[in-house]
PDB file of C-alpha atoms in Angstrom:
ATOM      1  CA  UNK A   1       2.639 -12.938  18.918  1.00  0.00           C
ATOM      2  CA  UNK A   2       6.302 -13.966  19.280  1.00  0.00           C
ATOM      3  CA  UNK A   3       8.480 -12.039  21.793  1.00  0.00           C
ATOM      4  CA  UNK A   4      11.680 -12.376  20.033  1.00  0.00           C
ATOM      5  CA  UNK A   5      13.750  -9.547  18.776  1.00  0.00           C
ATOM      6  CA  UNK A   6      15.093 -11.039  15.438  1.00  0.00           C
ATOM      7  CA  UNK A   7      14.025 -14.027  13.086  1.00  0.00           C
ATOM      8  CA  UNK A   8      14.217 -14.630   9.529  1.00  0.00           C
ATOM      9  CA  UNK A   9      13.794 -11.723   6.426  1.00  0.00           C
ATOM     10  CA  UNK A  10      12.921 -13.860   4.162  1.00  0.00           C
ATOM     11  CA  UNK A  11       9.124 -14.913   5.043  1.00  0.00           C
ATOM     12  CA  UNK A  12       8.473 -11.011   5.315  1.00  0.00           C
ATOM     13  CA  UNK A  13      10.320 -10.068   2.096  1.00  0.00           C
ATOM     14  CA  UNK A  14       8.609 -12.671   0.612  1.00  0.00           C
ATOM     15  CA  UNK A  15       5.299 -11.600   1.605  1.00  0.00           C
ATOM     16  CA  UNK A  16       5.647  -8.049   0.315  1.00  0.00           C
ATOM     17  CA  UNK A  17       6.912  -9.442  -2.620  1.00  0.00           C
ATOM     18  CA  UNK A  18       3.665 -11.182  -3.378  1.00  0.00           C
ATOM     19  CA  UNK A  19       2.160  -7.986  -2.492  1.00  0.00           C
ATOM     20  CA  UNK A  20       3.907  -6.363  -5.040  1.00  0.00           C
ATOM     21  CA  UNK A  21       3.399  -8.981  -7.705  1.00  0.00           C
ATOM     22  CA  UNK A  22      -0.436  -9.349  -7.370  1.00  0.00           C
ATOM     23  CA  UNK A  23      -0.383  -4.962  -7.483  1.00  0.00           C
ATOM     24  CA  UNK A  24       1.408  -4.815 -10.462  1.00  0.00           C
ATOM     25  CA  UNK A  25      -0.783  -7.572 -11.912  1.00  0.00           C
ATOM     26  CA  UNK A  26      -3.828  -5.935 -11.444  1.00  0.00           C
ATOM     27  CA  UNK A  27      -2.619  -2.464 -12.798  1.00  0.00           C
ATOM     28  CA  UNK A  28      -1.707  -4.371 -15.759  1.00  0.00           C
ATOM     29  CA  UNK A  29      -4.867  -6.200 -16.450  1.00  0.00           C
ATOM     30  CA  UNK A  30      -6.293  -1.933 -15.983  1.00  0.00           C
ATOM     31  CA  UNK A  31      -3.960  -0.713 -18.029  1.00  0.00           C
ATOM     32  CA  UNK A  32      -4.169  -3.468 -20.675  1.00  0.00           C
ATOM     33  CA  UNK A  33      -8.435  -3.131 -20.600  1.00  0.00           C
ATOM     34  CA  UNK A  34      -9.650   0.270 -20.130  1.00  0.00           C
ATOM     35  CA  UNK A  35      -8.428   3.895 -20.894  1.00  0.00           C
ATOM     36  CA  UNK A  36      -7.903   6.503 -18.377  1.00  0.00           C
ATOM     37  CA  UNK A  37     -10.671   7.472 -16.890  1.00  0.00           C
ATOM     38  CA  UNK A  38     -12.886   4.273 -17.951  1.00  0.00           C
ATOM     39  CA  UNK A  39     -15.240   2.908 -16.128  1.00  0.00           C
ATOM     40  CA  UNK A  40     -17.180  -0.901 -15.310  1.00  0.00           C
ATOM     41  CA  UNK A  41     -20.084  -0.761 -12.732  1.00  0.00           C
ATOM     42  CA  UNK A  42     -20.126  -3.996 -11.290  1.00  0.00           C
ATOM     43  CA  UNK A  43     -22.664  -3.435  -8.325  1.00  0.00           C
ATOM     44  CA  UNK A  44     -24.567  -0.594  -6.934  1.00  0.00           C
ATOM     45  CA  UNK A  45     -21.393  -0.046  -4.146  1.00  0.00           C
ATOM     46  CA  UNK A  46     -17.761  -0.696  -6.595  1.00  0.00           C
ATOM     47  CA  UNK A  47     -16.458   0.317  -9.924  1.00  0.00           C
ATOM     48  CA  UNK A  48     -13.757  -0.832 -11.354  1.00  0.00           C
ATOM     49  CA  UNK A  49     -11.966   2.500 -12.893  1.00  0.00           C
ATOM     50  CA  UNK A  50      -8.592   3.593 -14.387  1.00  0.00           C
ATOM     51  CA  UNK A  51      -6.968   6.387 -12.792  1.00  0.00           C
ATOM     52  CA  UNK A  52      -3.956   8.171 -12.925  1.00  0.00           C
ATOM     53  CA  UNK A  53      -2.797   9.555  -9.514  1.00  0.00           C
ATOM     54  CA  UNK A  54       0.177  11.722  -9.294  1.00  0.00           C
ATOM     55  CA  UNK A  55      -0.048  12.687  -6.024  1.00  0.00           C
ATOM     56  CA  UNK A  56      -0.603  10.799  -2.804  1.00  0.00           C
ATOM     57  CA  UNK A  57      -3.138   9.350  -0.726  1.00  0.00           C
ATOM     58  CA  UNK A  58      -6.267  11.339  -1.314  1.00  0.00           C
ATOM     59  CA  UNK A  59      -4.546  12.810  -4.147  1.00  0.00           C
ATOM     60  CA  UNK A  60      -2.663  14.694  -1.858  1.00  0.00           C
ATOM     61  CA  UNK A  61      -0.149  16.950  -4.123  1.00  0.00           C
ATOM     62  CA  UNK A  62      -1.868  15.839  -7.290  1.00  0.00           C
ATOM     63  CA  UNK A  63      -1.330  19.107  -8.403  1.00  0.00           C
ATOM     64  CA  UNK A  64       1.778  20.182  -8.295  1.00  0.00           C
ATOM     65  CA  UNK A  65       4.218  20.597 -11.237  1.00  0.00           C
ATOM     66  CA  UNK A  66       6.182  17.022 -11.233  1.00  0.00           C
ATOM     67  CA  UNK A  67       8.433  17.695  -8.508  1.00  0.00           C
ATOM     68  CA  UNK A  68       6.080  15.117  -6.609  1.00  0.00           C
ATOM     69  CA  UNK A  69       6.923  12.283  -8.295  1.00  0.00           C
ATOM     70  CA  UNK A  70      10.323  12.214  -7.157  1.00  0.00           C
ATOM     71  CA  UNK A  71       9.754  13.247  -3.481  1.00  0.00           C
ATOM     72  CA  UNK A  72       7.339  10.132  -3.625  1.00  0.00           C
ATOM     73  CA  UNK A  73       9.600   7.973  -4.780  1.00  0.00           C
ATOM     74  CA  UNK A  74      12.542   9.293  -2.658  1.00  0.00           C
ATOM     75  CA  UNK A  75      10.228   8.797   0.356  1.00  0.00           C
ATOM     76  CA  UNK A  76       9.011   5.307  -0.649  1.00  0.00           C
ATOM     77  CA  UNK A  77      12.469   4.109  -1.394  1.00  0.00           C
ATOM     78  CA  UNK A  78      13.748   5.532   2.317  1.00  0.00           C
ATOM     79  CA  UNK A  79      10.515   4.054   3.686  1.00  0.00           C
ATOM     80  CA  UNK A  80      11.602   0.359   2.251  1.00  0.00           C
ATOM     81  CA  UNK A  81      14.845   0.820   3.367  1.00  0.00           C
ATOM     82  CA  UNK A  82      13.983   1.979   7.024  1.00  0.00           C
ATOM     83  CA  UNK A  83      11.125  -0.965   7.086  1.00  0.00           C
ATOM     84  CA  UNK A  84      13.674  -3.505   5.893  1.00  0.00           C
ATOM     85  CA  UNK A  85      15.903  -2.615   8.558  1.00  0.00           C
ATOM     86  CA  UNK A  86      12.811  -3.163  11.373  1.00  0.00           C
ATOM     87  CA  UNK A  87      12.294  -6.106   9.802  1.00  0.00           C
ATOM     88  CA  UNK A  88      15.731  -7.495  10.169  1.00  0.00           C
ATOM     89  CA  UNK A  89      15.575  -5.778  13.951  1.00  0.00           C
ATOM     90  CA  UNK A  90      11.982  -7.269  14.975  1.00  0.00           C
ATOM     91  CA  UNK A  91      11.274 -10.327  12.297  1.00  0.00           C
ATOM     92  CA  UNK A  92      10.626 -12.391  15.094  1.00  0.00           C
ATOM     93  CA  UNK A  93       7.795  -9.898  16.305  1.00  0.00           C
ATOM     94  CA  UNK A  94       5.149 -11.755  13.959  1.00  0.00           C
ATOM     95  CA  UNK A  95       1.755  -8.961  13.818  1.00  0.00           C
ATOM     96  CA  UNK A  96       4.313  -5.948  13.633  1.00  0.00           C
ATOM     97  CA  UNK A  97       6.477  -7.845  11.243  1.00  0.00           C
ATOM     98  CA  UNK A  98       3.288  -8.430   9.209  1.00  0.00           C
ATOM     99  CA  UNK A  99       2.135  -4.949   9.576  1.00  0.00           C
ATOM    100  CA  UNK A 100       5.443  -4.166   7.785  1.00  0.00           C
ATOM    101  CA  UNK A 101       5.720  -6.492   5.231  1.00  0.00           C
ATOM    102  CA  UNK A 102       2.371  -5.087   3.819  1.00  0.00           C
ATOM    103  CA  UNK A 103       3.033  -1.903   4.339  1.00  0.00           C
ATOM    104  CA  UNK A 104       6.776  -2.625   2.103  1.00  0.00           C
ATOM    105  CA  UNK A 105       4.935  -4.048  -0.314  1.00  0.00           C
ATOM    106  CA  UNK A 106       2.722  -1.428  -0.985  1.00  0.00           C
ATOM    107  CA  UNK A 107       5.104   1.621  -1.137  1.00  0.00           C
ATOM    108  CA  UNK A 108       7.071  -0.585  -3.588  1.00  0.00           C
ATOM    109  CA  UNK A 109       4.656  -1.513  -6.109  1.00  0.00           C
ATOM    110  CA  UNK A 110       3.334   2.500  -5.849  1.00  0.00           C
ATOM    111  CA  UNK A 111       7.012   2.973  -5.988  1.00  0.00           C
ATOM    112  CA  UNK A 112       7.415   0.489  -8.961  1.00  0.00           C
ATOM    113  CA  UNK A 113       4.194   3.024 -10.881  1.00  0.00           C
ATOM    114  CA  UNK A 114       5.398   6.272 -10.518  1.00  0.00           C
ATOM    115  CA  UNK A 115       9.106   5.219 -11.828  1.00  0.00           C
ATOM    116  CA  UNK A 116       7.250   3.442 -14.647  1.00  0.00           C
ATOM    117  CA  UNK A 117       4.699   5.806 -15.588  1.00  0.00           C
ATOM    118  CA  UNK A 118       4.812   8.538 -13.763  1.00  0.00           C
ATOM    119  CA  UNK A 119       1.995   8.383 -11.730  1.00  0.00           C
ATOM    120  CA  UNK A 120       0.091   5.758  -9.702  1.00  0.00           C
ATOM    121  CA  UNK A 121      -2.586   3.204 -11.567  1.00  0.00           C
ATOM    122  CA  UNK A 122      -5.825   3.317  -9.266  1.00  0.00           C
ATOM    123  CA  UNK A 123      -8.780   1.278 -10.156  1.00  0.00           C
ATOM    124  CA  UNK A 124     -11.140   0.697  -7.294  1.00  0.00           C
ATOM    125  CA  UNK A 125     -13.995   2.265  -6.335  1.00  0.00           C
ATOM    126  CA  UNK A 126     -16.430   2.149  -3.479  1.00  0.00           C
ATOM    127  CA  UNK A 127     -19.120   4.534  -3.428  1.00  0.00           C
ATOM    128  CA  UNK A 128     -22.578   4.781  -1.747  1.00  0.00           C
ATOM    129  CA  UNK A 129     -25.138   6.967  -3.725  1.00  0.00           C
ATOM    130  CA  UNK A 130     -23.302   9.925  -5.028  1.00  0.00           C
ATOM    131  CA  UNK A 131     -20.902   9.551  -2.509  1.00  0.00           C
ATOM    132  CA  UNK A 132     -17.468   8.310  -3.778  1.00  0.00           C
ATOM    133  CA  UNK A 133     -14.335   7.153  -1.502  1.00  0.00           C
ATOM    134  CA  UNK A 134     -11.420   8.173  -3.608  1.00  0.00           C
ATOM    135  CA  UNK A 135      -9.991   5.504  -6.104  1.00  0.00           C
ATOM    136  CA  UNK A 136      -6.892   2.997  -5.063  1.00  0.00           C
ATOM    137  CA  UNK A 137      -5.533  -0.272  -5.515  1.00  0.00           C
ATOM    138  CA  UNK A 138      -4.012  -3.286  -4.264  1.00  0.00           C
ATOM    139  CA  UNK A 139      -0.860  -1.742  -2.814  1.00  0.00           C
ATOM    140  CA  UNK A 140      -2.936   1.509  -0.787  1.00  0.00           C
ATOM    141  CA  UNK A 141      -4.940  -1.721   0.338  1.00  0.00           C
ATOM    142  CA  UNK A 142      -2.013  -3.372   1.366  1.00  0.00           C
ATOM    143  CA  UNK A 143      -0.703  -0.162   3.123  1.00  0.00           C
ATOM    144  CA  UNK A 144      -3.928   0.542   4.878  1.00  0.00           C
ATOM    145  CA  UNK A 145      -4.089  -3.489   6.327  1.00  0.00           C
ATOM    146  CA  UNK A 146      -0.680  -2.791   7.330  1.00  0.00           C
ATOM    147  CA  UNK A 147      -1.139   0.563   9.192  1.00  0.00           C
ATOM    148  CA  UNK A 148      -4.215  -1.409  11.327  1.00  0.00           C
ATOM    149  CA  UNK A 149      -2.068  -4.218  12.126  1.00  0.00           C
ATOM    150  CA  UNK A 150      -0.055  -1.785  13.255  1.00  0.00           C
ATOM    151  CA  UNK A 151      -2.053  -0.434  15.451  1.00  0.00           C
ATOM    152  CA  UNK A 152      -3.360  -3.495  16.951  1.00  0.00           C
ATOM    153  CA  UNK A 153      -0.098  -4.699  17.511  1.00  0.00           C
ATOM    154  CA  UNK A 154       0.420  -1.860  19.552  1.00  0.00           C
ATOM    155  CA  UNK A 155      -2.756  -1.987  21.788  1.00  0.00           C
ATOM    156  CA  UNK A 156      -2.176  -5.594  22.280  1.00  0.00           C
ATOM    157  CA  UNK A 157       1.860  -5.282  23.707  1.00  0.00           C
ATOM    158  CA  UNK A 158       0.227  -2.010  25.612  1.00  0.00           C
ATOM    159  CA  UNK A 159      -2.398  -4.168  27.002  1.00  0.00           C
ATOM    160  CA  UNK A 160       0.611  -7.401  27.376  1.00  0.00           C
ATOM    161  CA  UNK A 161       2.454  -4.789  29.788  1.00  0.00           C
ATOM    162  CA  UNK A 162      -0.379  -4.499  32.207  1.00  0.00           C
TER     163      UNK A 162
END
């Protein structure tokens, strides 16, 4: 974990970018193989399914009338803008810089969906009996991995300063 207030953009940038690419490849293959609401069981724990999320995490605001789409992307394009600007501030800060770069990635390429098609492509699906976490993809992954390191990046300066 380097100390250093500034470094490069570029590595991180690059990094969400491939976060970005390998999301929007995978919605495509979805897109391109099943219809909305399809479904492949592929063990007794994970489906691979198509579905259309307007709203937010959880399908938070799933229902609303539209307007959601646009706060989304309004808030995922200030997001990427405020997290580029950390990232030029902290680049050489390599977990939190990490932490970031996933975290840019994934509001993009949900970014990238809702500008595209109005909604967010989710396709996996964990479930245990007939209980079922709620669908997402490559970029909520990406988010959620970045939000952690996040947090551990955090516990470890806290613990640093003792």
């Amino acid at each position: 974990m380097a100390t250093k207030r500034s470094g490069s953009l570029l590595p991180w940038l690059g990094i969400a970018a491939i976060v970005v690419l390998i999301d929007q490849f995978t919605k495509t293959l979805i897109l391109g193989e099943f219809a909305n609401g399809g479904s492949h069981t592929v063990n007794a724990f994970f489906n691979i399914v198509r579905v259309h999320n307007t709203g937010a995490a959880f399908s938070f605001l799933a229902g609303a009338n539209g307007w959601q789409r646009w706060f989304f992307v309004g808030l995922g394009v200030c997001a990427a803008f405020f997290i580029v600007w950390m990232l030029r501030s902290h680049g050489g800060q390599r977990m939190f810089s990490w932490a970031l770069a996933m975290i840019l990635g994934g509001a993009v390429g949900n970014v990238i969906d809702r500008l595209l098609h109005g909604y967010v492509v989710d396709f996996i699906q964990v479930h245990y009996g007939n209980a079922y976490f709620p669908s997402f993809n490559v970029a909520d992954s990406a988010i959620t991995v970045g939000a952690i390191c996040l947090i551990l990046d955090e516990l470890l300066r806290v613990r640093r300063s003792r």
